[in-house]
Short mmCIF file of C-alpha atoms in Angstrom, two decimals:
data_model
loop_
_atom_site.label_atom_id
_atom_site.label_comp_id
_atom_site.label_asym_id
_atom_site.label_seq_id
_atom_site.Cartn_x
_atom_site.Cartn_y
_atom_site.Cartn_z
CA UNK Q 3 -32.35 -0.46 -12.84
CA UNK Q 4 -30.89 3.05 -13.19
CA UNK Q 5 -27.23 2.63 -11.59
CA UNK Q 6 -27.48 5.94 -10.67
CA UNK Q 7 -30.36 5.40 -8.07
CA UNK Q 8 -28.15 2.57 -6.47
CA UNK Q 9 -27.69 4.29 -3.10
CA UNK Q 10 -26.71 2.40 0.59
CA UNK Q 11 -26.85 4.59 3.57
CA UNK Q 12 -23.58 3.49 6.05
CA UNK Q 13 -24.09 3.04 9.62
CA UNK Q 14 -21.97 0.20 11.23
CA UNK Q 15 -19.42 2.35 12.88
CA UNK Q 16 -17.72 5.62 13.25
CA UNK Q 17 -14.45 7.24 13.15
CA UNK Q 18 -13.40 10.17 15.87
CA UNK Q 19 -10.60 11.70 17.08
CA UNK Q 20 -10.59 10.89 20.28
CA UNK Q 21 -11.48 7.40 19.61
CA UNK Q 22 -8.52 6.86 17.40
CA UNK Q 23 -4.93 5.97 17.32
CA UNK Q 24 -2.35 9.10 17.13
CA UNK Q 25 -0.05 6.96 15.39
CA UNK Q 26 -1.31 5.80 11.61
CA UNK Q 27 0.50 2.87 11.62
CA UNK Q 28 -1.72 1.56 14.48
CA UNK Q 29 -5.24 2.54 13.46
CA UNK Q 30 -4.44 0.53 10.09
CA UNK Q 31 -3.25 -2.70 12.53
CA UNK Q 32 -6.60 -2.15 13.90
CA UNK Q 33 -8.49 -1.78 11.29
CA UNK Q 34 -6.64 -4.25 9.20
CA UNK Q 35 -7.35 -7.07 11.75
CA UNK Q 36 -10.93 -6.28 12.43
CA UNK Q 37 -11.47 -6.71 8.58
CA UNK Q 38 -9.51 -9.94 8.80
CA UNK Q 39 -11.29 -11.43 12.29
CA UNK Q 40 -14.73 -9.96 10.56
CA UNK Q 41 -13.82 -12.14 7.84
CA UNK Q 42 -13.96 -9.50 4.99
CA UNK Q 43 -13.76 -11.36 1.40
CA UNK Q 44 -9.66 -10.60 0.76
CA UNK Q 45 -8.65 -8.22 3.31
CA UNK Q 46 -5.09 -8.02 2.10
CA UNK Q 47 -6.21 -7.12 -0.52
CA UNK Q 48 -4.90 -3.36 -1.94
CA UNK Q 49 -4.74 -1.52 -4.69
CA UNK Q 50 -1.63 -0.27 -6.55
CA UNK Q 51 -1.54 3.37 -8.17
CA UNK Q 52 1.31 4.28 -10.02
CA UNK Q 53 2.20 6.84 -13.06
CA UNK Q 54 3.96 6.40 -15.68
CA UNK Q 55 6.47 8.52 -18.24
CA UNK Q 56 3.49 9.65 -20.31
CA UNK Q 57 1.80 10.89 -16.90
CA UNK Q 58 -0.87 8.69 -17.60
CA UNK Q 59 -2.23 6.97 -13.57
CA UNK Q 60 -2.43 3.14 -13.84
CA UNK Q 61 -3.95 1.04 -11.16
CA UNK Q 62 -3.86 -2.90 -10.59
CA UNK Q 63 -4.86 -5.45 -7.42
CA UNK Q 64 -1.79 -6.42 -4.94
CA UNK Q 65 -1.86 -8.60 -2.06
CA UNK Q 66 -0.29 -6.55 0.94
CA UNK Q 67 2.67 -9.22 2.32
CA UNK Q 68 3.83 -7.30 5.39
CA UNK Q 69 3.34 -4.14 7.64
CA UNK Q 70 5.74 -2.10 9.87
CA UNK Q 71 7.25 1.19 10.86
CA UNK Q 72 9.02 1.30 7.40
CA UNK Q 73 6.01 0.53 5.46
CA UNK Q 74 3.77 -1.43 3.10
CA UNK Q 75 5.35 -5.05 1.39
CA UNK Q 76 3.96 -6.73 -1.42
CA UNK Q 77 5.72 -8.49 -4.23
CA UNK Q 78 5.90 -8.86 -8.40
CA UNK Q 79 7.91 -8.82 -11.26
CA UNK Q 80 10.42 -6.36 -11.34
CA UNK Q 81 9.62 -5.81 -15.29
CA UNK Q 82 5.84 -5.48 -15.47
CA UNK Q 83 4.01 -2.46 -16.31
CA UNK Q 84 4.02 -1.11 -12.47
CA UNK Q 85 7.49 -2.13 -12.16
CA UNK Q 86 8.28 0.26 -14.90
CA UNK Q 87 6.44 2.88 -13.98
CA UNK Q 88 7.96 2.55 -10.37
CA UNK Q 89 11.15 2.82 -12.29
CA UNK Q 90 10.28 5.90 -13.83
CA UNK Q 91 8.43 7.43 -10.74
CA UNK Q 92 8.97 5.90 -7.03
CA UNK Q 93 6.07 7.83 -5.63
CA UNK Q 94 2.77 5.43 -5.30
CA UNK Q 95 -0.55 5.65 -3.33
CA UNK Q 96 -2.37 2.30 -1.66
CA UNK Q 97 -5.46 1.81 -1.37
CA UNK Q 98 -7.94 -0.96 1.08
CA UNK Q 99 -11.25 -0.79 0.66
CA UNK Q 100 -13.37 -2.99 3.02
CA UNK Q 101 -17.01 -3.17 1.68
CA UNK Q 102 -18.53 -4.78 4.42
CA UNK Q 103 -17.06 -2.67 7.13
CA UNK Q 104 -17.83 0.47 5.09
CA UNK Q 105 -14.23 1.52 5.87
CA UNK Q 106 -11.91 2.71 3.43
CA UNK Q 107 -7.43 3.04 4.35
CA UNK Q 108 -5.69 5.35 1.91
CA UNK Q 109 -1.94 5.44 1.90
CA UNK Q 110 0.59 7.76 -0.12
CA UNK Q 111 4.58 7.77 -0.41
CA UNK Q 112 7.69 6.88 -1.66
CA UNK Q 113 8.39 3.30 -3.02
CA UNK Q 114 11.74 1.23 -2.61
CA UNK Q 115 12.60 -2.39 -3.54
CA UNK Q 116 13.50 -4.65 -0.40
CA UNK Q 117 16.59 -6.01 0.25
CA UNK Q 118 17.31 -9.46 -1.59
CA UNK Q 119 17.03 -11.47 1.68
CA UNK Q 120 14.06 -10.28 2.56
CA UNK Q 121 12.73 -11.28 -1.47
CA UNK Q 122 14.63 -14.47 -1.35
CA UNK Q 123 13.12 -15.45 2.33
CA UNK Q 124 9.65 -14.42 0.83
CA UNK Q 125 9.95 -16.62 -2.22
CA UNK Q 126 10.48 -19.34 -0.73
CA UNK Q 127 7.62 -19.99 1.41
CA UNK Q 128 5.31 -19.36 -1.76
CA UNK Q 129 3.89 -22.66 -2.87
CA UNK Q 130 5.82 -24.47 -5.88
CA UNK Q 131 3.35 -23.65 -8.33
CA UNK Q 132 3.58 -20.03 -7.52
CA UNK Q 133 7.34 -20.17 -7.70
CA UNK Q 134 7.22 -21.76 -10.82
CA UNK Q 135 4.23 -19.20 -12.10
CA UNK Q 136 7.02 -16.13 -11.31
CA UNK Q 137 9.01 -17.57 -14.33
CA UNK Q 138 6.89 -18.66 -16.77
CA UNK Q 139 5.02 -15.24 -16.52
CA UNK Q 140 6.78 -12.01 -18.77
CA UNK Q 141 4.22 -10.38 -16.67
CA UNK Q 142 2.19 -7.11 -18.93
CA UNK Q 143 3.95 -8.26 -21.83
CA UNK Q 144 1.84 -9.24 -25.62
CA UNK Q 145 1.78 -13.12 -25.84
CA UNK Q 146 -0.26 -14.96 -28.18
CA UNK Q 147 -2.23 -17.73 -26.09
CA UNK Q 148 -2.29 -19.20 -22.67
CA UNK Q 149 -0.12 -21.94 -24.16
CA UNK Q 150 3.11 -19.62 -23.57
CA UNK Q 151 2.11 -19.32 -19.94
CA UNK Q 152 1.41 -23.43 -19.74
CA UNK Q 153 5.04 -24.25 -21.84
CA UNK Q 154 6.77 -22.15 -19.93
CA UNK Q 155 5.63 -24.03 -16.47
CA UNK Q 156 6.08 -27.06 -17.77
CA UNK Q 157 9.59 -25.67 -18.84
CA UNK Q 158 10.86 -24.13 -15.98
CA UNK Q 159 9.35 -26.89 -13.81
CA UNK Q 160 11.47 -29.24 -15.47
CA UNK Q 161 14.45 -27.46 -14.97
CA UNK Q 162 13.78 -25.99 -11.13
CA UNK Q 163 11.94 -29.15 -10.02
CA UNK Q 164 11.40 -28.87 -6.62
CA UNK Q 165 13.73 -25.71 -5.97
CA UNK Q 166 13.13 -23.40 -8.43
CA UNK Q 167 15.37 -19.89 -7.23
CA UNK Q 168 14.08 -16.73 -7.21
CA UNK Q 169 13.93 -14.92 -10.58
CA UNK Q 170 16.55 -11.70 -11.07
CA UNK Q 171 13.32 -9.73 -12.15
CA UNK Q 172 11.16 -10.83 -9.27
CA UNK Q 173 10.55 -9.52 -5.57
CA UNK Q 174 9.51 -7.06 -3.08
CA UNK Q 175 8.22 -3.31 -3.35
CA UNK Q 176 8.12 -1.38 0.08
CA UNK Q 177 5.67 2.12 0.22
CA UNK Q 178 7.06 4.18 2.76
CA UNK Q 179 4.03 6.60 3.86
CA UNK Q 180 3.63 9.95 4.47
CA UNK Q 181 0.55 10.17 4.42
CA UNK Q 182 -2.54 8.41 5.06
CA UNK Q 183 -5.76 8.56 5.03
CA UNK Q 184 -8.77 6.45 7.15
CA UNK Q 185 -12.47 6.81 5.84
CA UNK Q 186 -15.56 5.25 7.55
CA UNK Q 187 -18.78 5.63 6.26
CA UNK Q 188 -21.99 7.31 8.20
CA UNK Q 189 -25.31 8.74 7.74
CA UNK Q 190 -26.43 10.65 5.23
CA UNK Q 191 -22.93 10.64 3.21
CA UNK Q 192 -21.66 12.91 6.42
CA UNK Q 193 -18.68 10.50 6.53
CA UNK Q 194 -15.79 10.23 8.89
CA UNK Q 195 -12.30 11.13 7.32
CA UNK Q 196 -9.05 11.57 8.95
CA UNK Q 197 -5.82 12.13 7.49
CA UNK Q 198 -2.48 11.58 8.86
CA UNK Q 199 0.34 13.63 7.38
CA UNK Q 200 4.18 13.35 8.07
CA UNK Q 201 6.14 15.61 9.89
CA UNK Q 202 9.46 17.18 9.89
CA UNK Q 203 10.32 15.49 13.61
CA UNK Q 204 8.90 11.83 12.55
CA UNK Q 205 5.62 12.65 14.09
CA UNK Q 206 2.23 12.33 12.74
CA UNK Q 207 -0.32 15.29 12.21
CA UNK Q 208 -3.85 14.24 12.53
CA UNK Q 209 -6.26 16.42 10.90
CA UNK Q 210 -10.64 15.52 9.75
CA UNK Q 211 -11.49 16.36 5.92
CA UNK Q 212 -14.36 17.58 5.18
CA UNK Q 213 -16.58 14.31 3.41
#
């Protein structure tokens, strides 16, 4: 099959002004628990698009951890590639992409680390394994087999046993939006698209794009 006859016409839902919330923050609740009651394959599910030194985009799967007036949460090593390039360049864009909803949440801004209780509360409700996995992993960095990854569990779970701490180079990222942007697919590619923008005041200006 030619990939470029693979075509799907969308027509679950649609997307209107009048219809939607004024405030962004609330259309994405919405939208973010209908994909999760609709039981959408990994709706937390996001990804991450930084840009590094050499102005060169990079993008990689996160698990969105948490959700509120002061932005997006998820969590990594502090030292991997996006961690670097956050470094370098705190500005980031989101993205959800819910296939079977034909819906589509697009989220720009600037990027800050949270505060160590928040990464410290975090860490420890992750399973043991997963604690463990956040020090045996020098996460985007050259090794030469899986072996490192399995010697260093078995190391650090030797030492940590049951409590292993949270790693210095481990912990939470928070996207602070201004802007976003809410897609829903329709007929004959004439899809819905509205885009939030921040304003001077706090306030929200919603505007529809052109498909």
């Amino acid at each position: 099959m030619n990939i470029a006859d693979l075509r799907k016409s969308y027509e679950k839902a649609e997307l209107s002004e009048t219809a939607s919330h004024a405030d962004p923050l609330q259309q994405f609740d919405q939208w973010l628990n209908e994909a999760i009651q609709g039981e959408v394959p990994e709706p937390n599910a996001m990804t991450l698009a930084t840009v590094g030194s050499d102005l060169r985009p990079s993008t990689r799967v996160v698990l969105i951890k948490g959700f509120d007036a002061r932005g997006i949460v998820w969590y990594t090593n502090y030292n991997s590639q996006k961690g670097r390039e956050l470094a370098g360049n705190p500005y980031a864009a989101l993205q959800f992409h819910w296939v079977e909803m034909e819906r589509v949440v697009r989220i720009e801004g600037l990027v800050e680390k949270v505060s160590d209780e928040e990464s410290d509360e975090y860490f420890k409700s992750r399973p043991l394994d997963s604690r463990i996995g956040a020090w045996a992993s020098p996460q985007s960095e050259v090794i030469d087999s899986r072996t490192v990854l399995v010697t260093n569990a078995a190391k650090y779970g030797a030492q940590f046993l049951l409590h292993p701490p949270r790693p210095p180079h481990w912990g939470g990222y928070r996207l602070k939006p201004d802007t976003w942007q809410f897609w829903q697919g329709r007929k004959s590619r004439l899809h819905d698209r509205l885009r939030y923008t921040l304003q001077a005041d706090g306030g929200w200006l919603r505007e529809r794009l052109a498909p």
